Amino acid sequence: MSVFDHKEFDQHENVAFINDEVTGLRAIIAVHNTALGPSLGGCRMYPYADSAAALTDVLRLAKGMTYKAALANLPQGGGKSVIIADPRADKTPELMRKMGSFVDSLQGQYIVAEDSGIAVQDIKYMAENTAYAGGLSAHFNYLGESADGNPSPATAYGVYVGMAAAVAFRLGKSLADVTVAIQGLGQVGYRLAEHLHAAGAKLIVADTYQPNVDRAITELGAKAVAIADIHKVAAEVFSPCAMGASINSDTIHEIQAVVIAGAANNQLASDDFGEVLLARDILYAPDYVINAAGIIDLYHQSIKSTPEQLKAHIESIGDTLTDIFKRSQAENQATNMIANLLAEAKFKK
Ligand code: NAI
């Protein structure tokens, strides 16, 4: 399998493979770019169909982290790692410790954190063999309350702030004056709904897990609609907070909202859809910009800053988005493309 000719290869600085017979660890670490600082990114444990699928994932995700860190104004680069195994069946402390040694062998070029399939305890096992593990220190949240390592409250607050900036830019209104359609009421989506409710926004929601919907109806006065309808309801804002690619060739022409602002990663099924949204005068808040508060939180844990510094940094997401919106308008270019250009200007030498 060739790395340099791979379609997802994009000048990654380092792609390292490990095969450990004793623990059964098979993993890949991809370091995309460290121009702004050491690369940071989650470790994903997943039973990939084959190593080619794992390589595709890790190359793509590592690159995404470079862009996210750059536009979050963090002194960090982008990296990611994948363990090719089933988190329910194959996880052992020894395997995680070996992964820690693998991370350590890169001597700080890559800092590992949680991602799907990996829990805090797994990172703790890794940290026995490396100092380059993030998200473990006991810390406070942006309100100064003590918090565990869950990034979702920070992410939800960042999306809320970013959505307010988008609504102000596109409509000249505050969140109290709009209806928001939220797709997915999980760790981030539900907390976002709480912020919006407190701000006076009206909510329309959908989730495949009915108890989340019931709770939003009872606690937040939300109106529920079918999964298939949430993107096309009459609302000023559509907020994808479930899976990726919710803006695709089936949905894009049905969207009635004039602002799209949500937490999900990879909301556009393809980058080209950014142009379609621009042509339809729908303001899209690029996903990796608006959902970056999780890594902002992680960074502030590592430098042991104050809750006020963390909160201010999260709130700067709104300013970054407004800059993107202004340039998009001035140059008549899609917001996702402007975001990429701004990020590249920071990390490309
Ligand atoms: P989660 O798994 O807690 O929540 C997802 C929710 O979406 C669940 O309640 C699920 O039942 C629902 N859902 C699944 N398919 C659906 C569908 N087709 N329609 C409507 N609802 C559906 O995940 P979490 O942590 O809230 O993350 C949400 C999104 O935000 C994901 O795309 C994630 O990658 C992204 N994200 C999360 C961050 C975090 O800090 N948790 C940070 C950055 C991005």
mmCIF file of C-alpha atoms and ligand atoms in Angstrom:
data_model
loop_
_atom_site.group_PDB
_atom_site.id
_atom_site.type_symbol
_atom_site.label_atom_id
_atom_site.label_comp_id
_atom_site.label_asym_id
_atom_site.label_seq_id
_atom_site.Cartn_x
_atom_site.Cartn_y
_atom_site.Cartn_z
ATOM 1 C CA MET A 1 0.000 0.000 0.000
ATOM 2 C CA SER A 2 1.469 3.320 -1.037
ATOM 3 C CA VAL A 3 1.210 6.315 1.258
ATOM 4 C CA PHE A 4 2.689 9.029 -0.933
ATOM 5 C CA ASP A 5 0.338 8.260 -3.830
ATOM 6 C CA HIS A 6 -2.704 7.893 -1.591
ATOM 7 C CA LYS A 7 -5.617 10.164 -2.551
ATOM 8 C CA GLU A 8 -5.816 11.509 1.025
ATOM 9 C CA PHE A 9 -2.065 12.147 1.265
ATOM 10 C CA ASP A 10 -1.457 15.888 1.513
ATOM 11 C CA GLN A 11 2.172 16.529 2.456
ATOM 12 C CA HIS A 12 1.752 14.755 5.794
ATOM 13 C CA GLU A 13 5.001 15.108 7.709
ATOM 14 C CA ASN A 14 5.014 11.656 9.216
ATOM 15 C CA VAL A 15 2.928 8.509 8.861
ATOM 16 C CA ALA A 16 4.002 5.809 11.300
ATOM 17 C CA PHE A 17 2.802 2.207 11.506
ATOM 18 C CA ILE A 18 3.106 -0.260 14.346
ATOM 19 C CA ASN A 19 2.514 -3.986 14.483
ATOM 20 C CA ASP A 20 3.037 -5.578 17.886
ATOM 21 C CA GLU A 21 2.602 -9.329 17.963
ATOM 22 C CA VAL A 22 2.522 -9.606 21.749
ATOM 23 C CA THR A 23 -0.391 -7.243 22.420
ATOM 24 C CA GLY A 24 -1.988 -7.483 18.967
ATOM 25 C CA LEU A 25 -1.663 -3.727 18.494
ATOM 26 C CA ARG A 26 -1.929 -2.581 14.908
ATOM 27 C CA ALA A 27 -2.041 1.170 14.650
ATOM 28 C CA ILE A 28 -1.186 4.160 12.496
ATOM 29 C CA ILE A 29 -0.248 7.659 13.629
ATOM 30 C CA ALA A 30 -0.477 10.406 11.013
ATOM 31 C CA VAL A 31 1.120 13.777 11.669
ATOM 32 C CA HIS A 32 -0.143 16.216 9.091
ATOM 33 C CA ASN A 33 1.538 19.490 9.948
ATOM 34 C CA THR A 34 3.483 20.855 12.934
ATOM 35 C CA ALA A 35 4.299 24.360 11.650
ATOM 36 C CA LEU A 36 2.262 25.949 14.450
ATOM 37 C CA GLY A 37 3.159 23.457 17.192
ATOM 38 C CA PRO A 38 3.018 19.772 18.095
ATOM 39 C CA SER A 39 0.214 17.888 16.424
ATOM 40 C CA LEU A 40 -2.806 17.101 18.561
ATOM 41 C CA GLY A 41 -5.598 14.720 17.718
ATOM 42 C CA GLY A 42 -7.721 11.913 19.017
ATOM 43 C CA CYS A 43 -7.022 8.210 18.798
ATOM 44 C CA ARG A 44 -9.849 6.282 17.169
ATOM 45 C CA MET A 45 -10.283 2.553 17.813
ATOM 46 C CA TYR A 46 -12.370 0.927 15.124
ATOM 47 C CA PRO A 47 -12.589 -2.514 13.439
ATOM 48 C CA TYR A 48 -11.638 -1.197 9.990
ATOM 49 C CA ALA A 49 -12.374 -3.612 7.153
ATOM 50 C CA ASP A 50 -8.699 -3.453 6.176
ATOM 51 C CA SER A 51 -5.585 -1.387 6.753
ATOM 52 C CA ALA A 52 -6.284 0.665 3.600
ATOM 53 C CA ALA A 53 -9.523 1.932 5.154
ATOM 54 C CA ALA A 54 -7.652 2.795 8.363
ATOM 55 C CA LEU A 55 -5.000 4.700 6.405
ATOM 56 C CA THR A 56 -7.640 6.676 4.502
ATOM 57 C CA ASP A 57 -9.324 7.652 7.764
ATOM 58 C CA VAL A 58 -6.172 8.657 9.629
ATOM 59 C CA LEU A 59 -4.750 10.742 6.760
ATOM 60 C CA ARG A 60 -8.037 12.620 6.299
ATOM 61 C CA LEU A 61 -8.640 13.187 10.008
ATOM 62 C CA ALA A 62 -5.073 14.356 10.709
ATOM 63 C CA LYS A 63 -5.322 16.965 7.973
ATOM 64 C CA GLY A 64 -8.661 18.164 9.347
ATOM 65 C CA MET A 65 -7.060 18.723 12.747
ATOM 66 C CA THR A 66 -4.413 21.028 11.238
ATOM 67 C CA TYR A 67 -7.114 23.292 9.795
ATOM 68 C CA LYS A 68 -9.178 23.178 12.978
ATOM 69 C CA ALA A 69 -6.256 24.058 15.274
ATOM 70 C CA ALA A 70 -5.073 26.849 12.955
ATOM 71 C CA LEU A 71 -8.433 28.622 12.843
ATOM 72 C CA ALA A 72 -8.921 28.109 16.582
ATOM 73 C CA ASN A 73 -5.729 30.169 16.962
ATOM 74 C CA LEU A 74 -3.962 27.389 18.821
ATOM 75 C CA PRO A 75 -0.189 26.878 18.811
ATOM 76 C CA GLN A 76 -0.802 23.337 17.627
ATOM 77 C CA GLY A 77 -0.683 21.258 14.518
ATOM 78 C CA GLY A 78 -2.825 18.407 13.259
ATOM 79 C CA GLY A 79 -2.448 14.697 13.847
ATOM 80 C CA LYS A 80 -4.580 11.676 14.484
ATOM 81 C CA SER A 81 -4.144 7.994 15.262
ATOM 82 C CA VAL A 82 -6.151 4.869 14.609
ATOM 83 C CA ILE A 83 -6.050 1.466 16.260
ATOM 84 C CA ILE A 84 -7.320 -1.258 13.965
ATOM 85 C CA ALA A 85 -9.379 -3.355 16.394
ATOM 86 C CA ASP A 86 -12.819 -3.687 17.929
ATOM 87 C CA PRO A 87 -13.099 -1.524 21.068
ATOM 88 C CA ARG A 88 -15.701 -3.891 22.545
ATOM 89 C CA ALA A 89 -13.741 -7.106 21.988
ATOM 90 C CA ASP A 90 -10.036 -6.338 21.647
ATOM 91 C CA LYS A 91 -9.279 -3.695 24.237
ATOM 92 C CA THR A 92 -6.699 -4.564 26.915
ATOM 93 C CA PRO A 93 -4.578 -2.393 29.222
ATOM 94 C CA GLU A 94 -1.438 -3.893 27.616
ATOM 95 C CA LEU A 95 -2.589 -2.861 24.169
ATOM 96 C CA MET A 96 -3.222 0.680 25.371
ATOM 97 C CA ARG A 97 0.151 0.844 27.141
ATOM 98 C CA LYS A 98 1.830 -0.277 23.931
ATOM 99 C CA MET A 99 -0.050 2.451 22.062
ATOM 100 C CA GLY A 100 1.377 4.873 24.651
ATOM 101 C CA SER A 101 4.904 3.666 23.822
ATOM 102 C CA PHE A 102 4.161 4.137 20.120
ATOM 103 C CA VAL A 103 2.989 7.722 20.759
ATOM 104 C CA ASP A 104 6.108 8.288 22.866
ATOM 105 C CA SER A 105 8.379 7.103 20.066
ATOM 106 C CA LEU A 106 7.398 10.246 18.111
ATOM 107 C CA GLN A 107 8.938 12.315 20.909
ATOM 108 C CA GLY A 108 6.150 14.872 21.208
ATOM 109 C CA GLN A 109 5.456 15.353 17.508
ATOM 110 C CA TYR A 110 1.984 13.912 18.256
ATOM 111 C CA ILE A 111 -0.148 14.364 21.389
ATOM 112 C CA VAL A 112 -2.857 11.731 21.791
ATOM 113 C CA ALA A 113 -6.395 12.416 23.074
ATOM 114 C CA GLU A 114 -9.768 10.622 23.104
ATOM 115 C CA ASP A 115 -11.823 9.860 20.043
ATOM 116 C CA SER A 116 -14.498 7.281 19.254
ATOM 117 C CA GLY A 117 -13.804 3.885 20.789
ATOM 118 C CA ILE A 118 -11.328 5.356 23.285
ATOM 119 C CA ALA A 119 -12.199 6.280 26.876
ATOM 120 C CA VAL A 120 -10.367 8.339 29.491
ATOM 121 C CA GLN A 121 -9.142 5.132 31.134
ATOM 122 C CA ASP A 122 -7.506 4.062 27.867
ATOM 123 C CA ILE A 123 -5.621 7.354 27.670
ATOM 124 C CA LYS A 124 -4.548 6.809 31.276
ATOM 125 C CA TYR A 125 -3.000 3.459 30.309
ATOM 126 C CA MET A 126 -1.236 5.144 27.377
ATOM 127 C CA ALA A 127 -0.015 7.903 29.703
ATOM 128 C CA GLU A 128 1.858 5.289 31.760
ATOM 129 C CA ASN A 129 4.287 5.131 28.840
ATOM 130 C CA THR A 130 4.184 8.655 27.463
ATOM 131 C CA ALA A 131 3.941 12.253 28.622
ATOM 132 C CA TYR A 132 2.301 13.117 25.303
ATOM 133 C CA ALA A 133 -1.291 12.355 26.298
ATOM 134 C CA GLY A 134 -3.921 15.111 26.594
ATOM 135 C CA GLY A 135 -7.204 15.536 28.411
ATOM 136 C CA LEU A 136 -6.273 13.859 31.680
ATOM 137 C CA SER A 137 -5.746 16.675 34.133
ATOM 138 C CA ALA A 138 -8.594 17.527 36.478
ATOM 139 C CA HIS A 139 -9.804 20.940 35.398
ATOM 140 C CA PHE A 140 -12.574 23.498 35.356
ATOM 141 C CA ASN A 141 -14.988 24.392 32.602
ATOM 142 C CA TYR A 142 -15.470 27.825 31.038
ATOM 143 C CA LEU A 143 -17.776 28.755 33.924
ATOM 144 C CA GLY A 144 -15.138 27.901 36.502
ATOM 145 C CA GLU A 145 -16.934 24.729 37.666
ATOM 146 C CA SER A 146 -14.857 21.586 38.137
ATOM 147 C CA ALA A 147 -15.259 19.290 35.159
ATOM 148 C CA ASP A 148 -14.252 15.908 33.804
ATOM 149 C CA GLY A 149 -12.510 15.569 30.444
ATOM 150 C CA ASN A 150 -15.728 15.626 28.387
ATOM 151 C CA PRO A 151 -15.302 18.305 25.671
ATOM 152 C CA SER A 152 -19.027 18.439 24.807
ATOM 153 C CA PRO A 153 -20.080 21.308 27.128
ATOM 154 C CA ALA A 154 -17.333 23.499 25.650
ATOM 155 C CA THR A 155 -18.239 22.425 22.122
ATOM 156 C CA ALA A 156 -21.912 23.243 22.710
ATOM 157 C CA TYR A 157 -21.065 26.696 24.044
ATOM 158 C CA GLY A 158 -18.780 27.353 21.061
ATOM 159 C CA VAL A 159 -21.514 26.359 18.614
ATOM 160 C CA TYR A 160 -23.965 28.584 20.472
ATOM 161 C CA VAL A 161 -21.620 31.587 20.264
ATOM 162 C CA GLY A 162 -20.864 30.853 16.605
ATOM 163 C CA MET A 163 -24.552 30.525 15.768
ATOM 164 C CA ALA A 164 -25.251 33.900 17.393
ATOM 165 C CA ALA A 165 -22.550 35.473 15.187
ATOM 166 C CA ALA A 166 -24.013 33.842 12.064
ATOM 167 C CA VAL A 167 -27.575 34.942 12.858
ATOM 168 C CA ALA A 168 -26.391 38.489 13.572
ATOM 169 C CA PHE A 169 -24.469 38.589 10.286
ATOM 170 C CA ARG A 170 -27.117 37.082 8.031
ATOM 171 C CA LEU A 171 -30.290 38.414 9.639
ATOM 172 C CA GLY A 172 -29.238 41.244 11.928
ATOM 173 C CA LYS A 173 -31.169 39.476 14.680
ATOM 174 C CA SER A 174 -30.417 37.900 18.035
ATOM 175 C CA LEU A 175 -31.088 34.269 18.878
ATOM 176 C CA ALA A 176 -34.175 35.323 20.842
ATOM 177 C CA ASP A 177 -35.847 36.163 17.541
ATOM 178 C CA VAL A 178 -35.258 32.963 15.592
ATOM 179 C CA THR A 179 -36.325 29.336 15.339
ATOM 180 C CA VAL A 180 -33.546 26.733 15.275
ATOM 181 C CA ALA A 181 -33.973 23.223 13.878
ATOM 182 C CA ILE A 182 -31.584 20.874 15.680
ATOM 183 C CA GLN A 183 -30.713 17.520 14.121
ATOM 184 C CA GLY A 184 -29.398 15.320 16.949
ATOM 185 C CA LEU A 185 -29.818 15.955 20.674
ATOM 186 C CA GLY A 186 -26.771 14.125 21.995
ATOM 187 C CA GLN A 187 -23.876 15.310 24.135
ATOM 188 C CA VAL A 188 -23.516 18.533 22.148
ATOM 189 C CA GLY A 189 -26.961 18.989 20.594
ATOM 190 C CA TYR A 190 -28.878 18.814 23.854
ATOM 191 C CA ARG A 191 -26.593 21.282 25.619
ATOM 192 C CA LEU A 192 -26.839 23.590 22.617
ATOM 193 C CA ALA A 193 -30.631 23.345 22.845
ATOM 194 C CA GLU A 194 -30.445 24.356 26.509
ATOM 195 C CA HIS A 195 -28.375 27.453 25.684
ATOM 196 C CA LEU A 196 -30.773 28.398 22.891
ATOM 197 C CA HIS A 197 -33.831 27.907 25.065
ATOM 198 C CA ALA A 198 -32.302 30.098 27.767
ATOM 199 C CA ALA A 199 -31.632 32.767 25.107
ATOM 200 C CA GLY A 200 -35.285 32.693 24.035
ATOM 201 C CA ALA A 201 -34.969 30.853 20.710
ATOM 202 C CA LYS A 202 -37.746 28.537 19.516
ATOM 203 C CA LEU A 203 -36.665 24.943 18.932
ATOM 204 C CA ILE A 204 -37.640 22.257 16.440
ATOM 205 C CA VAL A 205 -35.838 18.968 17.061
ATOM 206 C CA ALA A 206 -35.314 15.445 15.765
ATOM 207 C CA ASP A 207 -33.314 12.552 17.151
ATOM 208 C CA THR A 208 -33.331 8.824 16.447
ATOM 209 C CA TYR A 209 -33.334 8.281 20.218
ATOM 210 C CA GLN A 210 -36.854 9.151 21.380
ATOM 211 C CA PRO A 211 -36.035 9.848 25.083
ATOM 212 C CA ASN A 212 -33.834 12.787 23.989
ATOM 213 C CA VAL A 213 -36.736 14.208 21.997
ATOM 214 C CA ASP A 214 -39.210 13.717 24.854
ATOM 215 C CA ARG A 215 -36.857 15.494 27.228
ATOM 216 C CA ALA A 216 -36.478 18.465 24.873
ATOM 217 C CA ILE A 217 -40.277 18.738 24.550
ATOM 218 C CA THR A 218 -40.779 18.632 28.326
ATOM 219 C CA GLU A 219 -37.823 20.700 29.484
ATOM 220 C CA LEU A 220 -37.309 23.108 26.612
ATOM 221 C CA GLY A 221 -40.730 23.423 24.997
ATOM 222 C CA ALA A 222 -39.319 22.061 21.725
ATOM 223 C CA LYS A 223 -41.469 20.912 18.835
ATOM 224 C CA ALA A 224 -40.527 17.494 17.447
ATOM 225 C CA VAL A 225 -40.527 16.459 13.798
ATOM 226 C CA ALA A 226 -39.609 13.284 11.935
ATOM 227 C CA ILE A 227 -35.934 12.504 11.248
ATOM 228 C CA ALA A 228 -36.542 12.861 7.519
ATOM 229 C CA ASP A 229 -38.014 16.354 7.897
ATOM 230 C CA ILE A 230 -35.714 18.245 10.252
ATOM 231 C CA HIS A 231 -33.558 19.817 7.522
ATOM 232 C CA LYS A 232 -36.570 21.174 5.651
ATOM 233 C CA VAL A 233 -38.718 22.700 8.382
ATOM 234 C CA ALA A 234 -39.497 26.414 8.435
ATOM 235 C CA ALA A 235 -36.754 27.763 10.678
ATOM 236 C CA GLU A 236 -34.147 30.486 10.275
ATOM 237 C CA VAL A 237 -31.336 28.157 11.411
ATOM 238 C CA PHE A 238 -30.573 24.516 10.637
ATOM 239 C CA SER A 239 -28.147 22.974 13.133
ATOM 240 C CA PRO A 240 -26.674 19.581 12.188
ATOM 241 C CA CYS A 241 -25.511 17.970 15.452
ATOM 242 C CA ALA A 242 -25.693 14.265 14.575
ATOM 243 C CA MET A 243 -23.706 12.568 11.835
ATOM 244 C CA GLY A 244 -21.669 13.943 8.918
ATOM 245 C CA ALA A 245 -22.858 14.621 5.354
ATOM 246 C CA SER A 246 -26.327 15.836 6.318
ATOM 247 C CA ILE A 247 -25.975 18.470 3.594
ATOM 248 C CA ASN A 248 -25.993 16.348 0.471
ATOM 249 C CA SER A 249 -27.600 16.153 -2.957
ATOM 250 C CA ASP A 250 -30.868 14.871 -1.460
ATOM 251 C CA THR A 251 -31.214 17.563 1.215
ATOM 252 C CA ILE A 252 -29.497 20.712 -0.010
ATOM 253 C CA HIS A 253 -32.354 22.016 -2.163
ATOM 254 C CA GLU A 254 -34.926 21.316 0.529
ATOM 255 C CA ILE A 255 -33.288 23.426 3.225
ATOM 256 C CA GLN A 256 -35.418 26.462 4.093
ATOM 257 C CA ALA A 257 -33.109 27.904 6.729
ATOM 258 C CA VAL A 258 -30.873 30.854 5.837
ATOM 259 C CA VAL A 259 -28.179 29.920 8.368
ATOM 260 C CA ILE A 260 -26.508 26.529 8.879
ATOM 261 C CA ALA A 261 -24.604 26.305 12.151
ATOM 262 C CA GLY A 262 -24.054 23.017 13.961
ATOM 263 C CA ALA A 263 -21.574 20.760 15.716
ATOM 264 C CA ALA A 264 -21.330 17.784 13.377
ATOM 265 C CA ASN A 265 -18.039 17.102 11.608
ATOM 266 C CA ASN A 266 -17.963 17.023 7.793
ATOM 267 C CA GLN A 267 -21.453 18.465 7.368
ATOM 268 C CA LEU A 268 -21.038 18.949 3.630
ATOM 269 C CA ALA A 269 -21.076 15.663 1.723
ATOM 270 C CA SER A 270 -18.647 17.356 -0.649
ATOM 271 C CA ASP A 271 -16.817 20.711 -0.540
ATOM 272 C CA ASP A 272 -18.674 21.772 -3.687
ATOM 273 C CA PHE A 273 -21.897 22.070 -1.721
ATOM 274 C CA GLY A 274 -20.445 25.201 -0.124
ATOM 275 C CA GLU A 275 -20.867 26.916 -3.508
ATOM 276 C CA VAL A 276 -24.470 25.736 -3.775
ATOM 277 C CA LEU A 277 -25.235 27.187 -0.336
ATOM 278 C CA LEU A 278 -23.602 30.473 -1.347
ATOM 279 C CA ALA A 279 -25.694 30.609 -4.514
ATOM 280 C CA ARG A 280 -28.819 30.014 -2.439
ATOM 281 C CA ASP A 281 -27.792 32.789 -0.004
ATOM 282 C CA ILE A 282 -27.630 30.325 2.883
ATOM 283 C CA LEU A 283 -24.883 31.308 5.324
ATOM 284 C CA TYR A 284 -22.862 28.218 6.272
ATOM 285 C CA ALA A 285 -20.690 28.335 9.404
ATOM 286 C CA PRO A 286 -17.806 25.992 8.473
ATOM 287 C CA ASP A 287 -18.005 22.951 10.745
ATOM 288 C CA TYR A 288 -14.412 22.754 11.886
ATOM 289 C CA VAL A 289 -14.448 26.425 12.866
ATOM 290 C CA ILE A 290 -17.699 26.429 14.845
ATOM 291 C CA ASN A 291 -17.094 23.071 16.595
ATOM 292 C CA ALA A 292 -13.502 23.754 17.704
ATOM 293 C CA ALA A 293 -14.156 24.520 21.385
ATOM 294 C CA GLY A 294 -13.376 20.923 22.384
ATOM 295 C CA ILE A 295 -9.724 21.294 21.378
ATOM 296 C CA ILE A 296 -9.629 24.831 22.740
ATOM 297 C CA ASP A 297 -10.730 23.347 26.082
ATOM 298 C CA LEU A 298 -8.060 20.640 25.845
ATOM 299 C CA TYR A 299 -5.381 23.225 25.160
ATOM 300 C CA HIS A 300 -6.363 25.375 28.135
ATOM 301 C CA GLN A 301 -6.270 22.303 30.364
ATOM 302 C CA SER A 302 -2.715 21.654 29.246
ATOM 303 C CA ILE A 303 -1.505 25.209 29.949
ATOM 304 C CA LYS A 304 -3.533 25.486 33.166
ATOM 305 C CA SER A 305 -5.081 28.843 32.292
ATOM 306 C CA THR A 306 -8.038 30.491 34.017
ATOM 307 C CA PRO A 307 -11.756 29.896 33.282
ATOM 308 C CA GLU A 308 -11.948 33.479 31.986
ATOM 309 C CA GLN A 309 -9.153 32.849 29.477
ATOM 310 C CA LEU A 310 -10.836 29.654 28.320
ATOM 311 C CA LYS A 311 -14.233 31.367 27.964
ATOM 312 C CA ALA A 312 -12.751 34.284 26.023
ATOM 313 C CA HIS A 313 -10.958 31.891 23.696
ATOM 314 C CA ILE A 314 -14.159 29.931 23.027
ATOM 315 C CA GLU A 315 -16.029 33.165 22.386
ATOM 316 C CA SER A 316 -13.419 34.190 19.786
ATOM 317 C CA ILE A 317 -15.022 31.539 17.539
ATOM 318 C CA GLY A 318 -17.744 34.119 16.876
ATOM 319 C CA ASP A 319 -15.169 36.690 15.672
ATOM 320 C CA THR A 320 -13.357 34.152 13.492
ATOM 321 C CA LEU A 321 -16.647 33.228 11.851
ATOM 322 C CA THR A 322 -17.601 36.851 11.287
ATOM 323 C CA ASP A 323 -14.252 37.433 9.536
ATOM 324 C CA ILE A 324 -14.952 34.411 7.317
ATOM 325 C CA PHE A 325 -18.481 35.646 6.524
ATOM 326 C CA LYS A 326 -17.225 39.132 5.609
ATOM 327 C CA ARG A 327 -14.548 37.803 3.285
ATOM 328 C CA SER A 328 -16.965 35.326 1.731
ATOM 329 C CA GLN A 329 -19.334 38.174 0.992
ATOM 330 C CA ALA A 330 -16.613 40.485 -0.329
ATOM 331 C CA GLU A 331 -15.088 37.828 -2.600
ATOM 332 C CA ASN A 332 -18.267 35.909 -3.419
ATOM 333 C CA GLN A 333 -16.581 32.659 -2.398
ATOM 334 C CA ALA A 334 -18.060 29.876 -0.291
ATOM 335 C CA THR A 335 -17.422 30.145 3.449
ATOM 336 C CA ASN A 336 -15.853 26.683 3.641
ATOM 337 C CA MET A 337 -13.340 27.660 0.961
ATOM 338 C CA ILE A 338 -12.531 30.955 2.723
ATOM 339 C CA ALA A 339 -11.979 29.031 5.975
ATOM 340 C CA ASN A 340 -9.519 26.706 4.215
ATOM 341 C CA LEU A 341 -7.612 29.638 2.729
ATOM 342 C CA LEU A 342 -7.388 31.426 6.092
ATOM 343 C CA ALA A 343 -6.173 28.248 7.811
ATOM 344 C CA GLU A 344 -3.583 27.559 5.104
ATOM 345 C CA ALA A 345 -2.278 31.119 5.386
ATOM 346 C CA LYS A 346 -1.469 30.327 9.009
ATOM 347 C CA PHE A 347 0.252 26.970 8.709
ATOM 348 C CA LYS A 348 1.705 26.910 5.197
ATOM 349 C CA LYS A 349 5.168 28.369 5.036
HETATM 350 P P1 NAI B 1 -23.660 12.004 20.377
HETATM 351 O O1 NAI B 1 -23.459 10.629 19.861
HETATM 352 O O2 NAI B 1 -23.710 12.242 21.841
HETATM 353 O O3 NAI B 1 -25.010 12.626 19.775
HETATM 354 C C1 NAI B 1 -25.473 12.395 18.494
HETATM 355 C C2 NAI B 1 -26.998 12.376 18.584
HETATM 356 O O4 NAI B 1 -27.532 12.308 17.265
HETATM 357 C C3 NAI B 1 -27.550 11.183 19.338
HETATM 358 O O5 NAI B 1 -28.507 11.609 20.300
HETATM 359 C C4 NAI B 1 -28.173 10.315 18.246
HETATM 360 O O6 NAI B 1 -29.284 9.577 18.737
HETATM 361 C C5 NAI B 1 -28.586 11.346 17.232
HETATM 362 N N1 NAI B 1 -28.703 10.881 15.854
HETATM 363 C C6 NAI B 1 -28.000 9.921 15.197
HETATM 364 N N2 NAI B 1 -28.397 9.844 13.926
HETATM 365 C C7 NAI B 1 -29.360 10.789 13.758
HETATM 366 C C8 NAI B 1 -30.142 11.212 12.647
HETATM 367 N N3 NAI B 1 -30.024 10.654 11.452
HETATM 368 N N4 NAI B 1 -31.007 12.224 12.843
HETATM 369 C C9 NAI B 1 -31.156 12.822 14.050
HETATM 370 N N5 NAI B 1 -30.453 12.442 15.146
HETATM 371 C C10 NAI B 1 -29.555 11.450 14.980
HETATM 372 O O7 NAI B 1 -22.513 12.881 19.690
HETATM 373 P P2 NAI B 1 -21.991 14.325 20.114
HETATM 374 O O8 NAI B 1 -20.808 14.191 20.963
HETATM 375 O O9 NAI B 1 -23.144 15.145 20.567
HETATM 376 O O10 NAI B 1 -21.469 14.880 18.707
HETATM 377 C C11 NAI B 1 -22.377 15.311 17.714
HETATM 378 C C12 NAI B 1 -21.620 15.671 16.467
HETATM 379 O O11 NAI B 1 -20.682 16.720 16.751
HETATM 380 C C13 NAI B 1 -20.791 14.536 15.870
HETATM 381 O O12 NAI B 1 -20.779 14.666 14.471
HETATM 382 C C14 NAI B 1 -19.399 14.799 16.415
HETATM 383 O O13 NAI B 1 -18.403 14.268 15.576
HETATM 384 C C15 NAI B 1 -19.363 16.312 16.404
HETATM 385 N N6 NAI B 1 -18.420 16.886 17.353
HETATM 386 C C16 NAI B 1 -18.530 16.634 18.688
HETATM 387 C C17 NAI B 1 -17.642 17.201 19.582
HETATM 388 C C18 NAI B 1 -17.781 16.971 21.048
HETATM 389 O O14 NAI B 1 -17.158 17.703 21.822
HETATM 390 N N7 NAI B 1 -18.584 15.991 21.494
HETATM 391 C C19 NAI B 1 -16.530 18.057 19.131
HETATM 392 C C20 NAI B 1 -16.539 18.314 17.700
HETATM 393 C C21 NAI B 1 -17.439 17.723 16.857
#
